[in-house]
GROMACS .gro file of C-alpha atoms in nm:
model
  454
    1MET     CA    1  -6.044  -0.580  -7.563
    2PRO     CA    2  -6.099  -0.376  -7.243
    3MET     CA    3  -5.895  -0.459  -6.936
    4PHE     CA    4  -6.197  -0.435  -6.706
    5ASN     CA    5  -6.563  -0.513  -6.759
    6MET     CA    6  -6.853  -0.345  -6.585
    7ASN     CA    7  -6.902  -0.634  -6.341
    8ASP     CA    8  -6.540  -0.604  -6.221
    9ILE     CA    9  -6.583  -0.232  -6.161
   10LEU     CA   10  -6.915  -0.272  -5.978
   11GLU     CA   11  -6.772  -0.554  -5.767
   12THR     CA   12  -6.477  -0.339  -5.659
   13ILE     CA   13  -6.705  -0.046  -5.574
   14ASN     CA   14  -6.916  -0.279  -5.360
   15MET     CA   15  -6.605  -0.411  -5.183
   16LEU     CA   16  -6.502  -0.057  -5.095
   17LYS     CA   17  -6.843   0.071  -4.990
   18GLU     CA   18  -7.013  -0.229  -4.833
   19GLU     CA   19  -6.743  -0.479  -4.732
   20ASN     CA   20  -6.478  -0.263  -4.561
   21LEU     CA   21  -6.206  -0.315  -4.822
   22ASP     CA   22  -5.914  -0.081  -4.762
   23ILE     CA   23  -5.540  -0.035  -4.773
   24ARG     CA   24  -5.458  -0.073  -4.407
   25THR     CA   25  -5.123   0.103  -4.428
   26ILE     CA   26  -4.859   0.259  -4.647
   27THR     CA   27  -4.536   0.226  -4.451
   28MET     CA   28  -4.214   0.397  -4.552
   29GLY     CA   29  -3.903   0.216  -4.432
   30ILE     CA   30  -3.604   0.443  -4.363
   31SER     CA   31  -3.242   0.346  -4.293
   32LEU     CA   32  -3.083   0.528  -3.999
   33PHE     CA   33  -2.729   0.393  -4.033
   34ASP     CA   34  -2.598   0.731  -4.150
   35CYS     CA   35  -2.732   0.897  -3.832
   36VAL     CA   36  -2.483   0.727  -3.599
   37SER     CA   37  -2.310   0.950  -3.342
   38ASP     CA   38  -2.132   0.900  -3.009
   39ASP     CA   39  -2.333   1.193  -2.875
   40GLU     CA   40  -2.685   1.080  -2.774
   41ASN     CA   41  -2.837   1.425  -2.834
   42VAL     CA   42  -2.680   1.455  -3.178
   43LEU     CA   43  -2.799   1.102  -3.265
   44ALA     CA   44  -3.156   1.183  -3.160
   45GLU     CA   45  -3.161   1.503  -3.367
   46ARG     CA   46  -3.014   1.331  -3.672
   47ILE     CA   47  -3.283   1.064  -3.647
   48TYR     CA   48  -3.555   1.328  -3.626
   49ASP     CA   49  -3.411   1.516  -3.924
   50LYS     CA   50  -3.369   1.203  -4.139
   51ILE     CA   51  -3.722   1.075  -4.076
   52THR     CA   52  -3.893   1.410  -4.135
   53ARG     CA   53  -3.688   1.474  -4.449
   54GLN     CA   54  -3.742   1.134  -4.611
   55ALA     CA   55  -4.112   1.102  -4.521
   56GLU     CA   56  -4.205   1.466  -4.570
   57LYS     CA   57  -4.451   1.388  -4.853
   58LEU     CA   58  -4.574   1.050  -4.731
   59VAL     CA   59  -4.907   1.158  -4.583
   60HIS     CA   60  -4.988   1.401  -4.866
   61THR     CA   61  -4.909   1.138  -5.129
   62GLY     CA   62  -5.125   0.879  -4.956
   63GLU     CA   63  -5.415   1.122  -4.929
   64THR     CA   64  -5.382   1.217  -5.297
   65ILE     CA   65  -5.388   0.853  -5.412
   66GLU     CA   66  -5.685   0.793  -5.183
   67LYS     CA   67  -5.882   1.077  -5.346
   68GLU     CA   68  -5.786   0.998  -5.704
   69TYR     CA   69  -5.863   0.626  -5.687
   70GLY     CA   70  -6.136   0.626  -5.424
   71ILE     CA   71  -5.945   0.367  -5.222
   72PRO     CA   72  -5.941   0.419  -4.843
   73ILE     CA   73  -5.584   0.428  -4.708
   74VAL     CA   74  -5.636   0.402  -4.334
   75ASN     CA   75  -5.283   0.460  -4.201
   76LYS     CA   76  -4.959   0.621  -4.316
   77ARG     CA   77  -4.663   0.499  -4.113
   78VAL     CA   78  -4.285   0.490  -4.091
   79SER     CA   79  -4.050   0.210  -3.988
   80VAL     CA   80  -3.679   0.257  -3.917
   81THR     CA   81  -3.363   0.055  -3.866
   82PRO     CA   82  -3.378  -0.129  -3.529
   83ILE     CA   83  -3.264   0.141  -3.293
   84SER     CA   84  -3.030  -0.086  -3.098
   85LEU     CA   85  -2.820  -0.116  -3.417
   86VAL     CA   86  -2.762   0.259  -3.442
   87GLY     CA   87  -2.762   0.346  -3.071
   88GLY     CA   88  -2.406   0.228  -3.015
   89GLY     CA   89  -2.310   0.290  -2.653
   90ALA     CA   90  -2.625   0.485  -2.567
   91SER     CA   91  -2.752   0.456  -2.211
   92PRO     CA   92  -3.114   0.359  -2.134
   93GLU     CA   93  -3.179   0.730  -2.082
   94GLY     CA   94  -3.025   0.800  -2.424
   95TYR     CA   95  -3.257   0.548  -2.585
   96VAL     CA   96  -3.553   0.725  -2.425
   97LYS     CA   97  -3.431   1.049  -2.588
   98ILE     CA   98  -3.423   0.871  -2.923
   99ALA     CA   99  -3.777   0.738  -2.871
  100LYS     CA  100  -3.896   1.091  -2.799
  101ALA     CA  101  -3.725   1.218  -3.114
  102MET     CA  102  -3.904   0.946  -3.313
  103ASP     CA  103  -4.235   1.045  -3.153
  104ARG     CA  104  -4.174   1.410  -3.236
  105ALA     CA  105  -4.100   1.314  -3.597
  106ALA     CA  106  -4.422   1.113  -3.618
  107ASP     CA  107  -4.617   1.412  -3.486
  108THR     CA  108  -4.451   1.645  -3.739
  109LEU     CA  109  -4.535   1.408  -4.025
  110GLY     CA  110  -4.893   1.343  -3.911
  111ILE     CA  111  -4.853   0.963  -3.909
  112ASN     CA  112  -5.023   0.742  -3.651
  113PHE     CA  113  -4.736   0.503  -3.561
  114ILE     CA  114  -4.361   0.476  -3.608
  115GLY     CA  115  -4.191   0.139  -3.566
  116GLY     CA  116  -3.837   0.021  -3.516
  117PHE     CA  117  -3.761   0.097  -3.152
  118GLY     CA  118  -3.631  -0.252  -3.104
  119ALA     CA  119  -3.358  -0.514  -3.103
  120LEU     CA  120  -3.265  -0.847  -3.261
  121VAL     CA  121  -3.146  -1.077  -2.983
  122GLN     CA  122  -3.228  -1.428  -3.102
  123LYS     CA  123  -2.877  -1.555  -3.029
  124GLY     CA  124  -2.756  -1.314  -2.764
  125MET     CA  125  -2.767  -0.955  -2.645
  126THR     CA  126  -2.517  -0.679  -2.706
  127SER     CA  127  -2.478  -0.409  -2.442
  128GLY     CA  128  -2.674  -0.175  -2.671
  129ALA     CA  129  -2.960  -0.423  -2.707
  130LYS     CA  130  -2.974  -0.473  -2.329
  131ALA     CA  131  -2.986  -0.098  -2.272
  132LEU     CA  132  -3.260  -0.051  -2.529
  133ILE     CA  133  -3.475  -0.331  -2.386
  134GLU     CA  134  -3.429  -0.183  -2.039
  135SER     CA  135  -3.551   0.153  -2.171
  136ILE     CA  136  -3.871   0.021  -2.335
  137PRO     CA  137  -4.114   0.074  -2.043
  138GLN     CA  138  -4.016   0.439  -1.999
  139ALA     CA  139  -3.981   0.503  -2.374
  140LEU     CA  140  -4.326   0.367  -2.465
  141SER     CA  141  -4.502   0.512  -2.161
  142GLU     CA  142  -4.368   0.862  -2.236
  143THR     CA  143  -4.441   0.859  -2.611
  144GLU     CA  144  -4.765   0.825  -2.805
  145ARG     CA  145  -4.678   0.684  -3.148
  146VAL     CA  146  -4.359   0.483  -3.098
  147CYS     CA  147  -4.384   0.105  -3.138
  148SER     CA  148  -4.128  -0.149  -3.024
  149SER     CA  149  -4.039  -0.508  -3.106
  150VAL     CA  150  -3.778  -0.757  -2.990
  151ASN     CA  151  -3.692  -1.071  -3.185
  152VAL     CA  152  -3.599  -1.336  -2.926
  153ALA     CA  153  -3.576  -1.646  -3.141
  154SER     CA  154  -3.528  -1.792  -3.487
  155THR     CA  155  -3.533  -2.139  -3.634
  156LYS     CA  156  -3.162  -2.106  -3.715
  157ALA     CA  157  -3.055  -1.972  -3.373
  158GLY     CA  158  -3.300  -2.129  -3.128
  159ILE     CA  159  -3.471  -1.942  -2.843
  160ASN     CA  160  -3.294  -1.688  -2.622
  161MET     CA  161  -3.459  -1.757  -2.287
  162ASP     CA  162  -3.255  -1.484  -2.116
  163ALA     CA  163  -3.418  -1.234  -2.352
  164ILE     CA  164  -3.763  -1.378  -2.285
  165LYS     CA  165  -3.706  -1.341  -1.912
  166GLN     CA  166  -3.605  -0.978  -1.961
  167VAL     CA  167  -3.902  -0.888  -2.183
  168GLY     CA  168  -4.142  -1.049  -1.937
  169GLY     CA  169  -4.030  -0.790  -1.683
  170VAL     CA  170  -4.053  -0.516  -1.945
  171ILE     CA  171  -4.417  -0.604  -2.014
  172LYS     CA  172  -4.511  -0.598  -1.647
  173ARG     CA  173  -4.343  -0.260  -1.591
  174LEU     CA  174  -4.497  -0.115  -1.904
  175ALA     CA  175  -4.842  -0.231  -1.793
  176TYR     CA  176  -4.793  -0.052  -1.461
  177LEU     CA  177  -4.660   0.271  -1.613
  178THR     CA  178  -4.962   0.297  -1.847
  179LYS     CA  179  -5.216   0.164  -1.595
  180ASP     CA  180  -5.434   0.474  -1.622
  181GLU     CA  181  -5.497   0.391  -1.989
  182ASP     CA  182  -5.576   0.020  -1.946
  183SER     CA  183  -5.203  -0.061  -1.983
  184ILE     CA  184  -5.205   0.056  -2.345
  185GLY     CA  185  -4.825   0.067  -2.356
  186CYS     CA  186  -4.824  -0.312  -2.393
  187ALA     CA  187  -5.025  -0.279  -2.714
  188LYS     CA  188  -4.725  -0.103  -2.869
  189PHE     CA  189  -4.476  -0.378  -2.785
  190VAL     CA  190  -4.443  -0.718  -2.952
  191VAL     CA  191  -4.207  -1.014  -2.904
  192PHE     CA  192  -4.114  -1.212  -3.218
  193ALA     CA  193  -3.967  -1.534  -3.347
  194ASN     CA  194  -3.842  -1.533  -3.708
  195VAL     CA  195  -3.931  -1.166  -3.746
  196PRO     CA  196  -3.971  -1.044  -4.109
  197GLU     CA  197  -3.764  -0.738  -4.201
  198ASP     CA  198  -4.023  -0.583  -4.435
  199ASN     CA  199  -4.344  -0.601  -4.231
  200PRO     CA  200  -4.554  -0.283  -4.277
  201PHE     CA  201  -4.788  -0.358  -3.983
  202MET     CA  202  -4.741  -0.226  -3.630
  203ALA     CA  203  -4.628  -0.288  -3.368
  204GLY     CA  204  -4.367  -0.511  -3.533
  205ALA     CA  205  -4.259  -0.300  -3.831
  206PHE     CA  206  -3.891  -0.216  -3.872
  207HIS     CA  207  -3.654  -0.146  -4.162
  208GLY     CA  208  -3.435  -0.454  -4.202
  209MET     CA  209  -3.061  -0.461  -4.248
  210GLY     CA  210  -3.085  -0.588  -4.606
  211GLU     CA  211  -3.330  -0.319  -4.712
  212PRO     CA  212  -3.243  -0.018  -4.934
  213GLU     CA  213  -3.197   0.336  -4.807
  214CYS     CA  214  -3.571   0.396  -4.825
  215VAL     CA  215  -3.861   0.176  -4.937
  216ILE     CA  216  -4.240   0.168  -4.961
  217ASN     CA  217  -4.428  -0.133  -4.822
  218VAL     CA  218  -4.806  -0.165  -4.831
  219GLY     CA  219  -5.038  -0.372  -4.612
  220VAL     CA  220  -5.380  -0.459  -4.752
  221SER     CA  221  -5.683  -0.579  -4.564
  222GLY     CA  222  -6.026  -0.714  -4.647
  223PRO     CA  223  -6.174  -0.968  -4.403
  224GLY     CA  224  -6.519  -0.829  -4.483
  225VAL     CA  225  -6.468  -0.891  -4.854
  226VAL     CA  226  -6.361  -1.253  -4.799
  227ALA     CA  227  -6.649  -1.317  -4.556
  228ALA     CA  228  -6.899  -1.184  -4.810
  229ALA     CA  229  -6.750  -1.401  -5.086
  230VAL     CA  230  -6.770  -1.710  -4.865
  231ARG     CA  231  -7.135  -1.638  -4.786
  232ARG     CA  232  -7.216  -1.591  -5.156
  233ALA     CA  233  -7.050  -1.924  -5.236
  234GLY     CA  234  -7.322  -2.103  -5.041
  235ASP     CA  235  -7.324  -2.477  -4.980
  236CYS     CA  236  -7.022  -2.578  -5.190
  237ASP     CA  237  -6.746  -2.827  -5.109
  238LEU     CA  238  -6.418  -2.716  -4.951
  239SER     CA  239  -6.212  -2.732  -5.271
  240THR     CA  240  -6.456  -2.495  -5.437
  241LEU     CA  241  -6.458  -2.271  -5.133
  242ALA     CA  242  -6.078  -2.253  -5.137
  243GLU     CA  243  -6.094  -2.137  -5.499
  244VAL     CA  244  -6.341  -1.864  -5.404
  245ILE     CA  245  -6.109  -1.738  -5.130
  246LYS     CA  246  -5.805  -1.750  -5.362
  247LYS     CA  247  -5.980  -1.543  -5.630
  248THR     CA  248  -6.097  -1.290  -5.372
  249ALA     CA  249  -5.748  -1.259  -5.221
  250PHE     CA  250  -5.611  -1.201  -5.572
  251LYS     CA  251  -5.845  -0.906  -5.624
  252ILE     CA  252  -5.764  -0.755  -5.285
  253THR     CA  253  -5.389  -0.786  -5.342
  254ARG     CA  254  -5.407  -0.634  -5.691
  255MET     CA  255  -5.548  -0.321  -5.533
  256GLY     CA  256  -5.256  -0.317  -5.290
  257GLN     CA  257  -5.011  -0.360  -5.576
  258LEU     CA  258  -5.167  -0.061  -5.756
  259VAL     CA  259  -5.140   0.164  -5.450
  260ALA     CA  260  -4.786   0.050  -5.372
  261SER     CA  261  -4.669   0.114  -5.728
  262GLU     CA  262  -4.830   0.458  -5.736
  263ALA     CA  263  -4.690   0.560  -5.399
  264SER     CA  264  -4.345   0.437  -5.501
  265ARG     CA  265  -4.352   0.631  -5.829
  266ARG     CA  266  -4.479   0.955  -5.678
  267LEU     CA  267  -4.240   0.951  -5.384
  268GLY     CA  268  -3.941   0.842  -5.591
  269VAL     CA  269  -3.879   0.556  -5.348
  270PRO     CA  270  -3.837   0.185  -5.439
  271PHE     CA  271  -4.138  -0.042  -5.400
  272GLY     CA  272  -4.068  -0.315  -5.145
  273ILE     CA  273  -4.353  -0.556  -5.082
  274VAL     CA  274  -4.727  -0.597  -5.050
  275ASP     CA  275  -4.831  -0.768  -4.727
  276LEU     CA  276  -5.152  -0.948  -4.819
  277SER     CA  277  -5.270  -1.010  -4.462
  278LEU     CA  278  -5.635  -1.011  -4.366
  279ALA     CA  279  -5.609  -0.751  -4.090
  280PRO     CA  280  -5.934  -0.713  -3.894
  281THR     CA  281  -6.072  -0.413  -3.708
  282PRO     CA  282  -6.332  -0.380  -3.430
  283GLN     CA  283  -6.571  -0.251  -3.698
  284VAL     CA  284  -6.876  -0.468  -3.766
  285GLY     CA  285  -6.824  -0.678  -4.079
  286ASP     CA  286  -6.443  -0.663  -4.070
  287SER     CA  287  -6.364  -0.980  -3.876
  288VAL     CA  288  -6.149  -1.287  -3.951
  289ALA     CA  289  -6.353  -1.483  -3.694
  290HIS     CA  290  -6.666  -1.410  -3.898
  291ILE     CA  291  -6.498  -1.558  -4.207
  292LEU     CA  292  -6.439  -1.881  -4.014
  293GLU     CA  293  -6.800  -1.884  -3.902
  294ALA     CA  294  -6.920  -1.820  -4.259
  295MET     CA  295  -6.712  -2.125  -4.360
  296GLY     CA  296  -6.922  -2.338  -4.125
  297LEU     CA  297  -6.823  -2.300  -3.761
  298GLU     CA  298  -7.093  -2.234  -3.503
  299THR     CA  299  -6.851  -2.012  -3.312
  300THR     CA  300  -6.481  -1.947  -3.357
  301GLY     CA  301  -6.295  -2.164  -3.107
  302CYS     CA  302  -6.507  -2.477  -3.147
  303PHE     CA  303  -6.335  -2.793  -3.270
  304GLY     CA  304  -6.255  -2.756  -3.637
  305THR     CA  305  -6.139  -2.396  -3.597
  306THR     CA  306  -5.768  -2.470  -3.652
  307ALA     CA  307  -5.840  -2.667  -3.971
  308CYS     CA  308  -6.067  -2.391  -4.093
  309LEU     CA  309  -5.806  -2.122  -4.027
  310ALA     CA  310  -5.532  -2.329  -4.192
  311MET     CA  311  -5.739  -2.354  -4.508
  312LEU     CA  312  -5.819  -1.982  -4.505
  313ASN     CA  313  -5.457  -1.881  -4.452
  314ASP     CA  314  -5.333  -2.107  -4.731
  315ALA     CA  315  -5.595  -1.990  -4.980
  316VAL     CA  316  -5.526  -1.624  -4.903
  317LYS     CA  317  -5.153  -1.672  -4.964
  318LYS     CA  318  -5.202  -1.868  -5.286
  319GLY     CA  319  -5.437  -1.606  -5.429
  320GLY     CA  320  -5.236  -1.308  -5.314
  321VAL     CA  321  -4.898  -1.428  -5.433
  322MET     CA  322  -5.027  -1.441  -5.792
  323ALA     CA  323  -5.132  -1.076  -5.773
  324SER     CA  324  -4.796  -0.920  -5.691
  325GLY     CA  325  -4.440  -0.992  -5.788
  326HIS     CA  326  -4.320  -0.893  -5.440
  327VAL     CA  327  -4.525  -1.036  -5.153
  328GLY     CA  328  -4.370  -1.018  -4.807
  329GLY     CA  329  -4.419  -0.911  -4.449
  330LEU     CA  330  -4.649  -1.144  -4.259
  331SER     CA  331  -4.911  -1.222  -4.527
  332GLY     CA  332  -5.207  -1.440  -4.428
  333ALA     CA  333  -5.476  -1.404  -4.161
  334PHE     CA  334  -5.434  -1.204  -3.839
  335ILE     CA  335  -5.624  -1.317  -3.530
  336PRO     CA  336  -5.585  -1.038  -3.273
  337VAL     CA  337  -5.847  -1.048  -3.001
  338SER     CA  338  -5.907  -0.681  -2.926
  339GLU     CA  339  -5.906  -0.577  -3.294
  340ASP     CA  340  -6.159  -0.835  -3.418
  341ALA     CA  341  -6.527  -0.814  -3.323
  342GLY     CA  342  -6.585  -1.186  -3.386
  343MET     CA  343  -6.286  -1.289  -3.177
  344ILE     CA  344  -6.405  -1.068  -2.893
  345ASP     CA  345  -6.748  -1.236  -2.902
  346ALA     CA  346  -6.590  -1.583  -2.908
  347VAL     CA  347  -6.382  -1.505  -2.597
  348ARG     CA  348  -6.680  -1.354  -2.416
  349CYS     CA  349  -6.902  -1.659  -2.473
  350GLY     CA  350  -6.630  -1.898  -2.358
  351SER     CA  351  -6.574  -2.064  -2.696
  352LEU     CA  352  -6.218  -1.935  -2.735
  353PRO     CA  353  -5.983  -1.994  -2.438
  354LEU     CA  354  -5.617  -1.897  -2.457
  355GLU     CA  355  -5.508  -2.258  -2.516
  356LYS     CA  356  -5.727  -2.287  -2.828
  357LEU     CA  357  -5.601  -1.952  -2.951
  358GLU     CA  358  -5.245  -2.079  -2.914
  359ALA     CA  359  -5.330  -2.384  -3.126
  360MET     CA  360  -5.469  -2.158  -3.397
  361THR     CA  361  -5.145  -1.960  -3.410
  362ALA     CA  362  -4.966  -2.267  -3.547
  363VAL     CA  363  -5.141  -2.202  -3.880
  364CYS     CA  364  -5.204  -1.826  -3.887
  365SER     CA  365  -4.974  -1.538  -3.974
  366VAL     CA  366  -4.882  -1.379  -3.644
  367GLY     CA  367  -4.943  -1.534  -3.305
  368LEU     CA  368  -5.100  -1.441  -2.971
  369ASP     CA  369  -5.191  -1.086  -3.060
  370MET     CA  370  -5.359  -0.824  -2.841
  371ILE     CA  371  -5.438  -1.070  -2.563
  372ALA     CA  372  -5.559  -0.909  -2.239
  373VAL     CA  373  -5.484  -1.108  -1.923
  374PRO     CA  374  -5.536  -1.023  -1.554
  375GLY     CA  375  -5.306  -0.750  -1.426
  376ASP     CA  376  -5.180  -0.966  -1.140
  377THR     CA  377  -5.054  -1.239  -1.377
  378PRO     CA  378  -4.706  -1.331  -1.247
  379GLU     CA  379  -4.406  -1.230  -1.455
  380ALA     CA  380  -4.300  -1.594  -1.493
  381VAL     CA  381  -4.639  -1.683  -1.642
  382ILE     CA  382  -4.605  -1.398  -1.894
  383CYS     CA  383  -4.264  -1.542  -1.986
  384GLY     CA  384  -4.418  -1.888  -2.020
  385ILE     CA  385  -4.687  -1.758  -2.256
  386ILE     CA  386  -4.417  -1.597  -2.468
  387ALA     CA  387  -4.192  -1.906  -2.465
  388ASP     CA  388  -4.476  -2.137  -2.570
  389GLU     CA  389  -4.578  -1.918  -2.863
  390ILE     CA  390  -4.224  -1.848  -2.975
  391SER     CA  391  -4.150  -2.223  -2.977
  392ILE     CA  392  -4.434  -2.275  -3.226
  393GLY     CA  393  -4.263  -2.035  -3.465
  394VAL     CA  394  -3.920  -2.188  -3.419
  395ALA     CA  395  -4.039  -2.548  -3.460
  396ASN     CA  396  -4.253  -2.465  -3.765
  397THR     CA  397  -4.008  -2.226  -3.936
  398LYS     CA  398  -4.264  -1.947  -3.936
  399THR     CA  399  -4.310  -1.604  -3.788
  400THR     CA  400  -4.493  -1.597  -3.458
  401ALA     CA  401  -4.531  -1.318  -3.206
  402VAL     CA  402  -4.682  -1.224  -2.873
  403ARG     CA  403  -4.851  -0.898  -2.784
  404VAL     CA  404  -4.990  -0.960  -2.437
  405ILE     CA  405  -5.148  -0.700  -2.209
  406PRO     CA  406  -5.151  -0.773  -1.834
  407ALA     CA  407  -5.415  -0.508  -1.771
  408TYR     CA  408  -5.324  -0.347  -1.440
  409GLY     CA  409  -5.605  -0.365  -1.184
  410LYS     CA  410  -5.823  -0.583  -1.408
  411ALA     CA  411  -5.943  -0.938  -1.344
  412ALA     CA  412  -6.072  -1.212  -1.573
  413GLY     CA  413  -6.406  -1.107  -1.723
  414ASP     CA  414  -6.334  -0.734  -1.700
  415GLU     CA  415  -6.291  -0.528  -2.017
  416ILE     CA  416  -6.018  -0.299  -2.147
  417ASN     CA  417  -6.092  -0.030  -2.402
  418PHE     CA  418  -5.830   0.147  -2.614
  419GLY     CA  419  -6.066   0.291  -2.874
  420GLY     CA  420  -5.991   0.333  -3.243
  421LEU     CA  421  -5.801   0.066  -3.433
  422LEU     CA  422  -5.672  -0.103  -3.114
  423GLY     CA  423  -6.029  -0.170  -3.005
  424HIS     CA  424  -6.141  -0.333  -2.681
  425ALA     CA  425  -6.112  -0.678  -2.530
  426PRO     CA  426  -6.231  -0.900  -2.248
  427VAL     CA  427  -5.963  -0.995  -1.997
  428MET     CA  428  -5.905  -1.368  -2.047
  429ASN     CA  429  -5.890  -1.627  -1.771
  430ILE     CA  430  -5.553  -1.805  -1.780
  431ASN     CA  431  -5.368  -2.091  -1.612
  432THR     CA  432  -5.140  -1.935  -1.349
  433ARG     CA  433  -4.955  -2.250  -1.243
  434SER     CA  434  -4.593  -2.138  -1.241
  435PRO     CA  435  -4.318  -2.217  -1.497
  436GLU     CA  436  -4.074  -2.004  -1.294
  437THR     CA  437  -3.814  -2.276  -1.231
  438PHE     CA  438  -3.798  -2.355  -1.602
  439ILE     CA  439  -3.778  -1.987  -1.705
  440SER     CA  440  -3.510  -1.914  -1.444
  441ARG     CA  441  -3.273  -2.172  -1.590
  442GLY     CA  442  -3.188  -1.914  -1.858
  443GLY     CA  443  -2.957  -1.978  -2.151
  444ARG     CA  444  -3.076  -2.078  -2.494
  445ILE     CA  445  -3.308  -2.350  -2.618
  446PRO     CA  446  -3.109  -2.499  -2.907
  447ALA     CA  447  -3.227  -2.467  -3.266
  448PRO     CA  448  -3.433  -2.765  -3.392
  449ILE     CA  449  -3.263  -3.032  -3.603
  450HIS     CA  450  -3.442  -2.922  -3.920
  451SER     CA  451  -3.264  -2.584  -3.899
  452LEU     CA  452  -2.955  -2.757  -4.044
  453LYS     CA  453  -3.039  -2.710  -4.412
  454ASN     CA  454  -2.704  -2.602  -4.553
   0.00000   0.00000   0.00000
């Protein structure tokens, strides 16, 4: 009995050609622990050498698989051990040197982003982590491909408000330093709670401490495929619709599993995980918001949106987890504003204010992602936005994140435009009443009672 019938083959071809199905990224994770040196210049060169040696064949292998199978593989990327863990006593200037070495390695390899310039500070900051965070504005403004993340909270540790206060200042400085490019530096920096150590998607990708020497992680996509399936389902009840989404997510994830296994075999590197997230793009027909509207919303952001997104996220996870033995990363539905044409439209028409978007993040896979706010937004308000979102992750034992862009010189209603995958976005109107006294208290917000599970 054949493994595939003609309908399966034709359906897959249609997904690829008409519904924007793709592998969003193959990301090679690389450990840098053996690069450690007391000399900042030696450390930077060892990092460059290790990355270029391990990932030498990454792009070629991805392109070969793409041609042989006819599956678009949009991005080839690298993630590394959080740099604060290998930087030792490096100064902020030394961390900038390391960032430039990472950027040079990315250029040599021909990849579009390299992640891992970050720190894990959910319970406190080492001197190395403080120095790295201090270096982020200069490091990201003087490099092109380097991405950075800082994990400021976890359900087990609580919320490090001192770290949130520091990263609020980092975001404002980074926005200023990249003001001539619509503050694009902020699009390469993300603040996390409960960060996953095997996420292949930028800007939050890094190679976790429990990972092997080198690993291949794959991120799939396919909002257009799910939207088309929902439309074909017609006027069915919600249980039936959930089954349709589950079956579609299964098919999308199986393709990711195939590519991950092939890349792993050809590169001689262990296969890590498939991240089955629905990752949108600004391209027409590749929008998570349009899935929600196909499910029955007049416009994303109207009442019912959070319930709709919760159902979508759950069905995607249930279908995807059956398609791969190793699902990880973020896995679910992404709702970035600038990278999703439907989300952009919903913000423009006034249906999707920031407060509604925050409510949606309680049930999605990431958080407040690629949110453009006025450039004169006070630092304390940026910190408040981060603290609110991070608390959702901590209280709900889930990953949440913030990638906010205070677009320098822009006001509510203006537009920023990054081009390419990062897209464009309207600058959102936000509440600027100040939480400064609360933020300035510092210290840690204790872990919630349900963190005590031992």
